[in-house]
Amino acid sequence: MRSIFVTRKLPENSLGRLAGHFALTIWQDETPPNRSDLLEKVAGKDALLCLLTDTIDQAVIEAGSKLRVISNYAVGYDNIDVEAATKMGIPVGNTPDVLTETTADLAFALIAAAARRIPEGMSYAREGRWKTWSPTLLLGTDLHRATLGIVGMGRIGRAMARRARGFSMTVLYSDPGAAPGLEGAEKVPLESLLERSDLVSLHAPLTDETRHMIDDGALKAMKRHAVLVNTARGALVDHEALHRALAEGIIQAAALDVTDPEPLPADHPLHELPNCLIIPHLGSATLATRTKMAQIAVRNLLAGLEGRRLPHCVNPEVYEKK
Ligand code: DGY
């Protein structure tokens, strides 16, 4: 019987169709397997279903020398050394499309929350500081007719641009690989996007080129009332630079669904800033979407085990080698 290691419990009965047909090992803890657990559990397995919290580097891939497939339960796959997997002839799967709209919904919710200072308002009301209506209380930035800058015009970036129409926004985007004129928006260089946008939303993948793309210089280029939202990957933003920018009023606010590291320690200085909203990587967190992601991850897993092409493969070049 073929064997599978799944690094966490998935929602609903997503793995039901595997039971009975495969020797299934599912990591039961709430927290991810540590490195030595991962190395031990992957050894001798035919397939691995992992999460973005699992670092699947060359050593793990080599420890899983029998692996026929690595199926990542995420659209992003910066947690996996894809090059090493390709060298070993292992296809790597991801879960695109099904989380596009859900993640864009959350990014828009964060834009609204940070721009209109909703978390600050909640604390203000809850802490008994609300004594009267005030003309100057917690003034924020308008969403309607604002200029939204989308960094990374992939599926989620385009879903953001579609939503922006409902708010009569002007939409700019920067993405070296994207065609001009997508979704009726204007393609501009990053510098110009940062200078012109009231709201900046990050949707780029994490690569060597994009790591810390939002640094001191980028933040200084932004408007003073600008709001930065990150629902992509934490390391796109230099967190020390962001702390300086928020503390010194270089930008108005930030909302982070993703941080570097994850989880962001509870005593991290960013948590102390009232203009920094942080939530625990919830972009795709609806039952419907997480269930669909699991279905795709299982489909990728089964295809790999049966020697078929993965429906969603991030290293199709692996098939050219075979
Ligand atoms: C992904 O799939 O890459 C997301 O970050 C998880 O929601």
XYZ file of C-alpha atoms and ligand atoms in Angstrom:
329
model
C 0.000 0.000 0.000
C 1.327 3.469 -0.935
C 2.046 5.792 1.972
C 1.236 9.466 2.452
C 2.312 11.992 5.065
C -0.057 14.916 5.659
C 1.457 17.609 7.849
C -1.808 18.795 9.491
C -5.491 18.007 9.866
C -7.527 19.584 7.034
C -11.079 20.957 7.255
C -14.154 18.733 6.981
C -13.529 15.245 5.674
C -11.133 16.383 2.971
C -8.913 13.342 3.285
C -11.783 10.848 3.442
C -11.268 9.578 -0.092
C -7.700 8.593 0.734
C -8.552 6.483 3.787
C -8.504 2.753 3.185
C -6.622 3.119 -0.102
C -3.355 4.442 1.300
C -1.328 4.207 4.480
C -2.122 7.676 5.749
C -0.100 9.442 8.443
C -1.683 12.739 9.507
C 0.166 15.040 11.899
C -2.325 15.627 14.714
C -0.846 18.644 16.527
C -2.104 22.219 16.086
C 1.471 23.323 15.428
C 3.550 22.067 12.488
C 5.942 19.142 12.747
C 9.411 20.411 13.628
C 12.333 19.771 11.352
C 13.375 16.444 12.822
C 9.755 15.197 12.807
C 9.441 16.240 9.204
C 12.678 14.488 8.223
C 11.600 11.355 10.055
C 7.996 11.252 8.789
C 8.775 11.921 5.154
C 11.289 9.063 4.957
C 9.898 6.133 2.998
C 6.653 7.951 2.064
C 5.325 7.982 -1.504
C 3.577 11.339 -1.197
C 3.664 14.467 0.947
C 0.777 16.870 1.513
C 2.260 19.912 3.237
C 1.346 23.443 4.324
C 2.957 26.838 3.844
C 4.231 26.526 7.420
C 6.414 23.535 6.504
C 9.877 24.246 5.147
C 10.422 21.656 2.470
C 14.049 22.246 1.630
C 16.598 20.070 -0.092
C 17.321 17.998 3.038
C 13.631 17.180 3.539
C 13.239 16.335 -0.126
C 16.283 14.070 0.003
C 14.959 12.425 3.169
C 11.797 11.687 1.187
C 13.715 9.946 -1.568
C 10.674 7.798 -2.490
C 8.333 10.792 -2.927
C 6.385 10.814 -6.182
C 4.612 14.082 -5.424
C 4.684 17.081 -3.067
C 1.267 18.677 -2.823
C 1.238 22.092 -1.138
C -2.006 23.195 0.507
C -1.556 26.797 -0.689
C -1.237 28.769 -3.863
C 2.133 30.196 -2.749
C 5.025 27.745 -2.686
C 7.974 29.751 -1.384
C 8.171 27.206 1.485
C 9.367 24.563 -0.976
C 12.729 24.264 -2.702
C 11.083 23.627 -6.059
C 14.423 23.440 -7.841
C 15.554 20.614 -5.570
C 12.258 18.798 -6.129
C 12.616 19.163 -9.901
C 16.152 17.789 -9.763
C 14.807 14.770 -7.901
C 12.054 14.412 -10.550
C 9.261 15.215 -8.071
C 6.275 17.253 -9.281
C 5.080 19.968 -6.881
C 1.392 20.934 -6.770
C -0.374 24.042 -5.457
C -3.989 25.216 -5.078
C -4.576 28.263 -7.318
C -7.842 29.960 -8.368
C -10.151 28.743 -5.585
C -8.768 31.233 -3.060
C -8.529 34.244 -5.374
C -11.840 35.914 -4.535
C -11.729 34.985 -0.841
C -8.277 36.516 -0.434
C -9.283 39.648 -2.360
C -12.341 39.966 -0.069
C -10.061 39.950 2.952
C -7.592 42.393 1.423
C -10.458 44.777 0.762
C -11.751 44.333 4.302
C -8.280 45.195 5.611
C -8.055 48.264 3.381
C -11.377 49.482 4.788
C -10.462 48.623 8.369
C -7.081 50.350 8.278
C -8.135 53.357 6.178
C -11.203 54.020 8.344
C -9.380 53.110 11.579
C -11.910 50.501 12.656
C -9.674 48.634 15.177
C -8.707 51.942 16.794
C -12.389 52.880 17.000
C -13.211 49.535 18.610
C -10.549 49.982 21.279
C -11.701 53.560 21.856
C -15.302 52.488 22.434
C -14.432 49.401 24.450
C -11.985 51.189 26.746
C -14.584 53.782 27.804
C -12.809 56.679 26.074
C -15.917 57.522 23.961
C -17.324 60.597 25.756
C -18.920 62.489 22.863
C -19.094 62.779 19.068
C -16.112 64.777 17.954
C -15.392 66.525 14.644
C -11.762 65.462 14.801
C -12.004 61.955 16.216
C -10.139 59.164 14.381
C -10.171 60.771 10.965
C -9.209 58.338 8.248
C -8.740 58.062 4.490
C -11.619 57.739 2.013
C -11.951 54.546 -0.008
C -14.315 55.910 -2.642
C -12.506 57.611 -5.512
C -9.161 56.795 -3.878
C -6.217 55.634 -5.950
C -5.489 51.978 -5.289
C -2.009 50.698 -6.126
C -1.842 46.954 -6.697
C 1.631 45.461 -6.477
C 1.505 42.156 -8.348
C -1.250 41.842 -10.943
C -1.812 38.091 -10.823
C -5.168 36.474 -10.118
C -5.678 38.149 -6.727
C -4.391 41.515 -7.941
C -6.918 41.435 -10.778
C -9.711 40.479 -8.353
C -8.761 43.564 -6.321
C -8.999 45.760 -9.406
C -12.503 44.418 -10.106
C -13.606 45.215 -6.560
C -12.107 48.700 -6.782
C -14.542 49.603 -9.576
C -17.417 49.438 -7.086
C -15.696 52.156 -5.066
C -15.025 54.336 -8.149
C -11.304 53.995 -7.484
C -8.489 54.798 -9.869
C -6.409 51.639 -10.110
C -2.674 51.490 -10.779
C -0.608 48.331 -10.857
C 3.013 47.398 -11.031
C 4.110 43.976 -12.153
C 7.017 43.521 -14.526
C 5.479 40.356 -15.988
C 1.917 41.646 -16.516
C 0.421 42.998 -19.726
C -0.641 46.665 -19.793
C -4.294 47.700 -19.494
C -5.527 44.809 -17.339
C -8.982 45.296 -15.790
C -9.068 48.869 -17.088
C -6.181 49.780 -14.764
C -2.949 51.628 -15.532
C 0.371 49.773 -15.434
C 3.107 51.941 -13.895
C 6.567 51.423 -12.402
C 6.569 50.622 -8.669
C 8.017 54.018 -7.731
C 5.252 55.860 -9.490
C 2.610 53.565 -7.954
C 3.929 54.290 -4.462
C 3.971 58.034 -5.076
C 0.468 58.212 -6.558
C -1.533 55.704 -4.474
C -3.669 56.405 -1.408
C -3.972 52.668 -0.764
C -1.273 50.145 -1.616
C -2.088 46.441 -1.634
C 0.595 43.763 -2.066
C -0.135 40.660 -4.145
C 3.305 39.650 -5.396
C 4.914 36.266 -4.793
C 7.929 36.136 -2.471
C 11.134 35.715 -4.463
C 14.731 36.916 -4.079
C 13.729 39.980 -6.138
C 10.595 40.866 -4.153
C 11.945 40.239 -0.624
C 11.828 43.590 1.278
C 10.550 45.403 -1.814
C 8.750 47.652 0.690
C 11.715 49.116 2.544
C 12.552 52.557 3.996
C 12.833 54.084 0.542
C 9.540 52.657 -0.681
C 7.690 53.779 2.440
C 9.129 57.291 2.186
C 7.911 57.471 -1.408
C 4.319 56.848 -0.258
C 1.803 59.570 0.656
C 1.536 60.543 4.316
C -2.098 59.447 4.441
C -1.364 56.204 2.578
C -2.409 52.803 3.836
C -0.341 49.683 3.141
C -1.999 46.267 3.099
C -0.161 42.954 2.799
C -2.051 39.710 2.232
C 0.711 38.093 0.152
C 3.876 37.147 2.034
C 5.284 38.869 5.130
C 8.841 39.191 3.871
C 7.787 41.491 1.021
C 7.893 44.171 3.724
C 10.913 45.130 5.833
C 9.178 45.140 9.228
C 11.744 47.411 10.901
C 11.282 49.976 8.168
C 7.505 49.636 8.472
C 7.685 50.197 12.222
C 9.682 53.397 11.670
C 7.264 54.608 8.990
C 4.173 54.002 11.145
C 5.697 55.382 14.346
C 6.989 58.529 12.619
C 3.812 59.189 10.610
C 5.504 58.591 7.245
C 2.389 56.644 6.244
C -0.995 56.579 7.984
C -1.533 52.901 8.640
C -0.780 49.318 7.705
C -2.782 46.127 7.789
C -0.877 42.861 7.712
C -2.454 39.472 7.183
C 1.035 38.062 6.727
C 4.166 38.814 8.706
C 7.829 37.930 8.893
C 8.206 35.720 10.816
C 4.897 33.919 11.212
C 3.591 33.902 13.816
C 4.757 37.404 14.691
C 5.793 37.199 18.378
C 3.236 38.776 20.716
C 5.912 41.178 21.997
C 6.873 42.408 18.514
C 6.944 46.249 18.481
C 4.516 46.382 15.533
C 1.770 45.037 17.821
C 2.133 48.141 19.989
C 1.279 50.593 17.236
C -2.392 51.619 17.100
C -2.092 52.217 13.348
C -0.895 48.692 12.617
C -3.583 46.053 12.255
C -2.265 42.505 12.343
C -4.235 39.305 11.813
C -2.971 35.703 11.615
C -2.758 34.875 7.887
C -6.492 34.528 7.244
C -6.593 35.433 3.534
C -8.140 32.159 2.387
C -9.817 31.359 5.708
C -13.404 30.498 4.841
C -14.716 26.965 5.202
C -15.766 26.859 1.550
C -12.387 27.968 0.242
C -10.254 25.886 2.584
C -12.361 22.854 1.622
C -11.839 23.552 -2.090
C -8.107 23.979 -1.488
C -8.049 20.574 0.203
C -9.879 18.993 -2.740
C -7.294 20.362 -5.173
C -4.404 19.321 -2.926
C -5.831 15.785 -2.806
C -6.318 15.742 -6.595
C -2.693 16.768 -7.079
C -1.621 14.103 -4.605
C -3.574 11.324 -6.320
C -2.352 12.338 -9.780
C 1.246 12.219 -8.566
C 0.748 8.831 -6.914
C -0.833 7.439 -10.071
C 1.927 8.835 -12.280
C -0.427 11.315 -13.993
C 0.358 14.981 -14.626
C -0.711 17.098 -11.632
C -3.758 19.269 -12.405
C -1.880 22.216 -10.827
C 1.842 21.772 -11.123
C 4.329 24.559 -10.340
C 7.313 22.766 -11.930
C 5.969 21.358 -15.220
C 9.574 21.125 -16.434
C 9.765 18.012 -14.266
C 7.806 16.173 -16.966
C 10.297 17.124 -19.671
C 13.008 15.267 -17.785
C 11.015 12.045 -17.697
C -1.640 30.675 0.008
O -2.387 29.772 -0.389
O -0.519 30.866 -0.477
C -2.167 31.549 1.058
O -1.237 32.383 1.608
C -2.880 30.736 2.120
O -4.075 31.337 2.273
